[in-house]
PDB file of C-alpha atoms in Angstrom:
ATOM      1  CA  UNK K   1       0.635 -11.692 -29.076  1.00 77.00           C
ATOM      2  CA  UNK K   2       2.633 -11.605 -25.704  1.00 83.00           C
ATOM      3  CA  UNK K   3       4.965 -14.907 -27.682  1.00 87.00           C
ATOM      4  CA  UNK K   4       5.612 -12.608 -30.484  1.00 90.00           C
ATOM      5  CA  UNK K   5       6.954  -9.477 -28.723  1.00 92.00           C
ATOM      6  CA  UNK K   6      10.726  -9.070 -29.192  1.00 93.00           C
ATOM      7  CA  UNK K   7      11.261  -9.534 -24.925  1.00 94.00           C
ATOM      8  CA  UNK K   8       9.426 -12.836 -24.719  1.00 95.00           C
ATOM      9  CA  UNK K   9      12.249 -14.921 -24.850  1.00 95.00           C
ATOM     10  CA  UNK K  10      14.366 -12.563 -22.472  1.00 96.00           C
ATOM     11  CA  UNK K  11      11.278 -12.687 -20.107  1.00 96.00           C
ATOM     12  CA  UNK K  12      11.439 -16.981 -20.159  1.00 96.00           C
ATOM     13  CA  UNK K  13      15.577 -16.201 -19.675  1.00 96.00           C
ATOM     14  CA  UNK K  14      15.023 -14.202 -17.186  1.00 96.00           C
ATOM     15  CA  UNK K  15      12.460 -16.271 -15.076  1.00 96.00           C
ATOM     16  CA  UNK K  16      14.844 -19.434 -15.699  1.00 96.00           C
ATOM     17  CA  UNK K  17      17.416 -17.585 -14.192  1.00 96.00           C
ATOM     18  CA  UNK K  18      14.964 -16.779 -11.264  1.00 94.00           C
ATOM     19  CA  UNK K  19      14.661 -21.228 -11.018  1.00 93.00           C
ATOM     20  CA  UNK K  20      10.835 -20.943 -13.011  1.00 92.00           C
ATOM     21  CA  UNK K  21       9.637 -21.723 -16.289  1.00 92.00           C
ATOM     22  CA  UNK K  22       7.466 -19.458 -18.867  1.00 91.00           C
ATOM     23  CA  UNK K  23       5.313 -21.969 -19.468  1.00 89.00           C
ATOM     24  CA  UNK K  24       4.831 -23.002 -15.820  1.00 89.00           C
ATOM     25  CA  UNK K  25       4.073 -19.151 -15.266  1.00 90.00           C
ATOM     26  CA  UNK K  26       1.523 -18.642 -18.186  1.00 86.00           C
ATOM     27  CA  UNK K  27      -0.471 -21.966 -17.428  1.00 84.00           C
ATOM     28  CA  UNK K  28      -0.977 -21.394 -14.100  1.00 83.00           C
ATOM     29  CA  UNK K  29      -0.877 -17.375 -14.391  1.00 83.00           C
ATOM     30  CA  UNK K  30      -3.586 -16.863 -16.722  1.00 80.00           C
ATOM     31  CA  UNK K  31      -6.924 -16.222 -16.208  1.00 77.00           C
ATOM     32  CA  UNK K  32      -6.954 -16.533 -12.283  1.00 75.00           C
ATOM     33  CA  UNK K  33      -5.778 -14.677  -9.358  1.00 75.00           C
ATOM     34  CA  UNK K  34      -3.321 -17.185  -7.356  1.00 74.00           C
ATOM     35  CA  UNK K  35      -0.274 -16.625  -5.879  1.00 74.00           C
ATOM     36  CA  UNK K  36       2.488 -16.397  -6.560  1.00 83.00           C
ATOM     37  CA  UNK K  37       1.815 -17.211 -10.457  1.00 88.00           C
ATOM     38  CA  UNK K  38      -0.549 -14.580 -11.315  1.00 90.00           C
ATOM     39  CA  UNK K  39       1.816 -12.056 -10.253  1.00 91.00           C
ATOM     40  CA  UNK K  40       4.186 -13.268 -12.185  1.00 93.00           C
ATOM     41  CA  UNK K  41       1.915 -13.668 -15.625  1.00 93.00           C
ATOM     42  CA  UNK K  42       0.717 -10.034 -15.705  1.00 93.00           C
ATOM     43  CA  UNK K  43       4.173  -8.759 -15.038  1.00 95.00           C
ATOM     44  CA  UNK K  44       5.303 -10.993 -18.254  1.00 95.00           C
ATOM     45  CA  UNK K  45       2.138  -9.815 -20.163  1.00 94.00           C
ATOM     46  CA  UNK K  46       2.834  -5.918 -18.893  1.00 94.00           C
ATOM     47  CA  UNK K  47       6.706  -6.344 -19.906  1.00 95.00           C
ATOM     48  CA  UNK K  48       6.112  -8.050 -23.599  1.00 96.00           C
ATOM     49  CA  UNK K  49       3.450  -5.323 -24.443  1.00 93.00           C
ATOM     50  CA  UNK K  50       4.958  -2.534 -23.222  1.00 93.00           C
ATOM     51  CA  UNK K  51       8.173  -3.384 -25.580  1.00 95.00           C
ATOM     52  CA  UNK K  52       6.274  -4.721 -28.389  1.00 94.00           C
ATOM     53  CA  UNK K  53       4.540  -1.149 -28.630  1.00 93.00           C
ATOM     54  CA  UNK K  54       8.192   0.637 -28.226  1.00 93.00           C
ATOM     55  CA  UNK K  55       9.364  -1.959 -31.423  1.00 93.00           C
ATOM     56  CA  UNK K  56       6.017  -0.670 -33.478  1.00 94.00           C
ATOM     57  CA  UNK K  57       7.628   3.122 -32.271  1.00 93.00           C
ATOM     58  CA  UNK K  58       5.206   3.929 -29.457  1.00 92.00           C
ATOM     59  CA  UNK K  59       7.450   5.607 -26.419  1.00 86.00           C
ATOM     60  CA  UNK K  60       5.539   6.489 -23.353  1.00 82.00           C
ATOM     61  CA  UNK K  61       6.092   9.707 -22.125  1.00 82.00           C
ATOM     62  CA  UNK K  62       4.822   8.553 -18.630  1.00 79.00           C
ATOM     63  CA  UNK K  63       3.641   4.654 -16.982  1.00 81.00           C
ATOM     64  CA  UNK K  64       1.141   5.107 -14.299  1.00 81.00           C
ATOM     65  CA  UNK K  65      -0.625   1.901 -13.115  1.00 78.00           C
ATOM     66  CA  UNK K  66      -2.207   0.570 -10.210  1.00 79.00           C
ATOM     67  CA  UNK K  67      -1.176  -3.085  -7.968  1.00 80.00           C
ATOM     68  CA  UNK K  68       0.946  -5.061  -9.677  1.00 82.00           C
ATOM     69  CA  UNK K  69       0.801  -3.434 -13.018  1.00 86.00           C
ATOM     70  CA  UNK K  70       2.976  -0.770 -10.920  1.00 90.00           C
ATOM     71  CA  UNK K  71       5.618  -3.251 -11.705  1.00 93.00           C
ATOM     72  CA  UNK K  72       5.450  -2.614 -15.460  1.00 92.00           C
ATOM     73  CA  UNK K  73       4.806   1.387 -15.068  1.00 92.00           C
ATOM     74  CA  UNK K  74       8.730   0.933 -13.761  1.00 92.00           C
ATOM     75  CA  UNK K  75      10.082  -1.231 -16.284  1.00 94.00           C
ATOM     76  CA  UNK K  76       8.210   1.074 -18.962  1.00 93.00           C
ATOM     77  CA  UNK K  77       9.359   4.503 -17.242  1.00 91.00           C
ATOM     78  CA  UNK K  78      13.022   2.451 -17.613  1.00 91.00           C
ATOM     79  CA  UNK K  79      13.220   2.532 -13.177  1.00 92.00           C
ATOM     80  CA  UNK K  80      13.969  -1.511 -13.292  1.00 95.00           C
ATOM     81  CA  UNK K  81      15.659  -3.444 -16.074  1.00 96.00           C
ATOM     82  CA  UNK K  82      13.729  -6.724 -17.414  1.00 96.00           C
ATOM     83  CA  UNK K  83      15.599  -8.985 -14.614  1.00 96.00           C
ATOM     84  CA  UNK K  84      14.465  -6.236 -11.831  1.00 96.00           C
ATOM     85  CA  UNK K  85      10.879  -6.238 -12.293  1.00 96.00           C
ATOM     86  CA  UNK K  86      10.776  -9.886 -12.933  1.00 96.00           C
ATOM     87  CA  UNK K  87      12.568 -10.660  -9.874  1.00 95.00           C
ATOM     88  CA  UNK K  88      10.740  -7.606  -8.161  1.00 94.00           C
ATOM     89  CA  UNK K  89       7.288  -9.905  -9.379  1.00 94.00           C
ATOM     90  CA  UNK K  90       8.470 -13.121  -8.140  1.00 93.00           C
ATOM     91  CA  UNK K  91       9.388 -11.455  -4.044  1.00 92.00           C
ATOM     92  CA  UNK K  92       5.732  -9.651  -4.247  1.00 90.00           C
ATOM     93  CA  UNK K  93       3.879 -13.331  -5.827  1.00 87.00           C
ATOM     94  CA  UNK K  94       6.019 -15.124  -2.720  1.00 84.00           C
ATOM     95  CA  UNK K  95       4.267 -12.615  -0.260  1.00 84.00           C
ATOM     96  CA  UNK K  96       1.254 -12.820  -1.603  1.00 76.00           C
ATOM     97  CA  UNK K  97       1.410 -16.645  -1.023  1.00 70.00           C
ATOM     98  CA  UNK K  98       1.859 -15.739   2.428  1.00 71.00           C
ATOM     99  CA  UNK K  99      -0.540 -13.011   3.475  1.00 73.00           C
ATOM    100  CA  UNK K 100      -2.656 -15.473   1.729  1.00 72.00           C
ATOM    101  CA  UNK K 101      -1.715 -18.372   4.277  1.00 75.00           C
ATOM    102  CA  UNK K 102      -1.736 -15.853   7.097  1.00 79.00           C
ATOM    103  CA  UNK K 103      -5.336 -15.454   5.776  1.00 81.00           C
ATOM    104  CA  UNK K 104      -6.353 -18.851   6.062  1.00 81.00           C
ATOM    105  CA  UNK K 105      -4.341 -18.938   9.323  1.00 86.00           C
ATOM    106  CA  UNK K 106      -6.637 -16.256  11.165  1.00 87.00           C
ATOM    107  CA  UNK K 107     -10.010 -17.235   9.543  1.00 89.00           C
ATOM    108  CA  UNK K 108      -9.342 -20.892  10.797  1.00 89.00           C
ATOM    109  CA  UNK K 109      -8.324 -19.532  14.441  1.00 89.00           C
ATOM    110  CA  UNK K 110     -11.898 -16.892  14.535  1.00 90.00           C
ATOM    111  CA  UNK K 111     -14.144 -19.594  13.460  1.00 89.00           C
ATOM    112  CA  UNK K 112     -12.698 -21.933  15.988  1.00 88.00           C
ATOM    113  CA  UNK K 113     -12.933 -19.165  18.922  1.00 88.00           C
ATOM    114  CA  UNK K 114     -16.735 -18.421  17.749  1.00 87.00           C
ATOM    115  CA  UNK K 115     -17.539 -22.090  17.747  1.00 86.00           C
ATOM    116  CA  UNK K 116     -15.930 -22.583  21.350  1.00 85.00           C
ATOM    117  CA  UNK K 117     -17.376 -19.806  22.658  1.00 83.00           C
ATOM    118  CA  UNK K 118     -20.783 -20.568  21.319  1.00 84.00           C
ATOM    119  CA  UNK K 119     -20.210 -23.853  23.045  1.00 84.00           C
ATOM    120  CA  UNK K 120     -19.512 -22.410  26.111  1.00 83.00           C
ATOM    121  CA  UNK K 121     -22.477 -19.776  25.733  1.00 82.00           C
ATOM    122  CA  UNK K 122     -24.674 -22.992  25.257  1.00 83.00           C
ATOM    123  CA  UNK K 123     -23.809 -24.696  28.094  1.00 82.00           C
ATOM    124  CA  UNK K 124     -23.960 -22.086  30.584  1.00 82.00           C
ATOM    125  CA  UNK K 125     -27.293 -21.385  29.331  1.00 82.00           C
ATOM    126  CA  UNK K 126     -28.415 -25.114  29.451  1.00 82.00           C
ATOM    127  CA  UNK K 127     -26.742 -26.422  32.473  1.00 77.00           C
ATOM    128  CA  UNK K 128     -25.273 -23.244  34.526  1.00 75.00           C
ATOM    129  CA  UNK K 129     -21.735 -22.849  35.383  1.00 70.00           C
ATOM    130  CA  UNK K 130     -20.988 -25.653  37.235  1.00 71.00           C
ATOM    131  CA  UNK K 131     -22.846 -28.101  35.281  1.00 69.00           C
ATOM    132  CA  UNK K 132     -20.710 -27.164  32.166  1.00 70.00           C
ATOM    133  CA  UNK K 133     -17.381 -27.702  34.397  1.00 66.00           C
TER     134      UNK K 133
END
């Protein structure tokens, strides 16, 4: 349905303009949550609805959505152009990919803390102080 709606092709403009391809987007978009592409996909998917309900005569008289579907709640209210909320989509799936790294970062870092100190803990216990020197 989303290939039929009259933005579709203004959506795959847009994202080429933005250096990314629809089809890149939709295959690895749909049907998991990964950065930056998932982002991206719902914001397409949000976009080509909304304006293939306004060409069947549906106008909303308000958008209110939650995470990234906030995105298309502002290009339905008419707050960002097409271009805006894809770009807008593409920034927030970047920083996703990098809270998610940051993520990784941190977990990697506490594990290897707990292990060392466990270590530590171990050998004190075992061998005292000096014997773990």
């Amino acid at each position: 349905m989303v290939r039929w709606s009259p933005s579709f092709a203004s959506c795959a403009g847009a994202l080429a303009n933005l250096g990314m391809g629809m089809e890149d987007v939709l295959r690895e978009g749909l049907g998991v949550h990964t950065a930056p592409f998932s982002v991206i996909a719902t914001t397409v998917i949000n976009i080509c609805l909304c304006d293939t309900w306004k060409s069947w005569g549906y106008e909303p008289d308000a958008a209110c959505r939650h995470s990234v579907g906030e995105l298309g709640a502002a290009y339905a209210s008419g707050i960002y152009t097409l271009e805006q909320t894809l770009q807008a989509a593409v920034v927030l799936g970047g920083i996703a990919v990098v809270v998610v790294v940051v993520v990784v970062v941190v977990v990697v870092v506490v594990v290897v803390v707990v292990v060392v100190v466990v270590v530590v803990v171990v050998c004190i216990e075992s061998s005292g102080v000096a014997g773990c020197l």
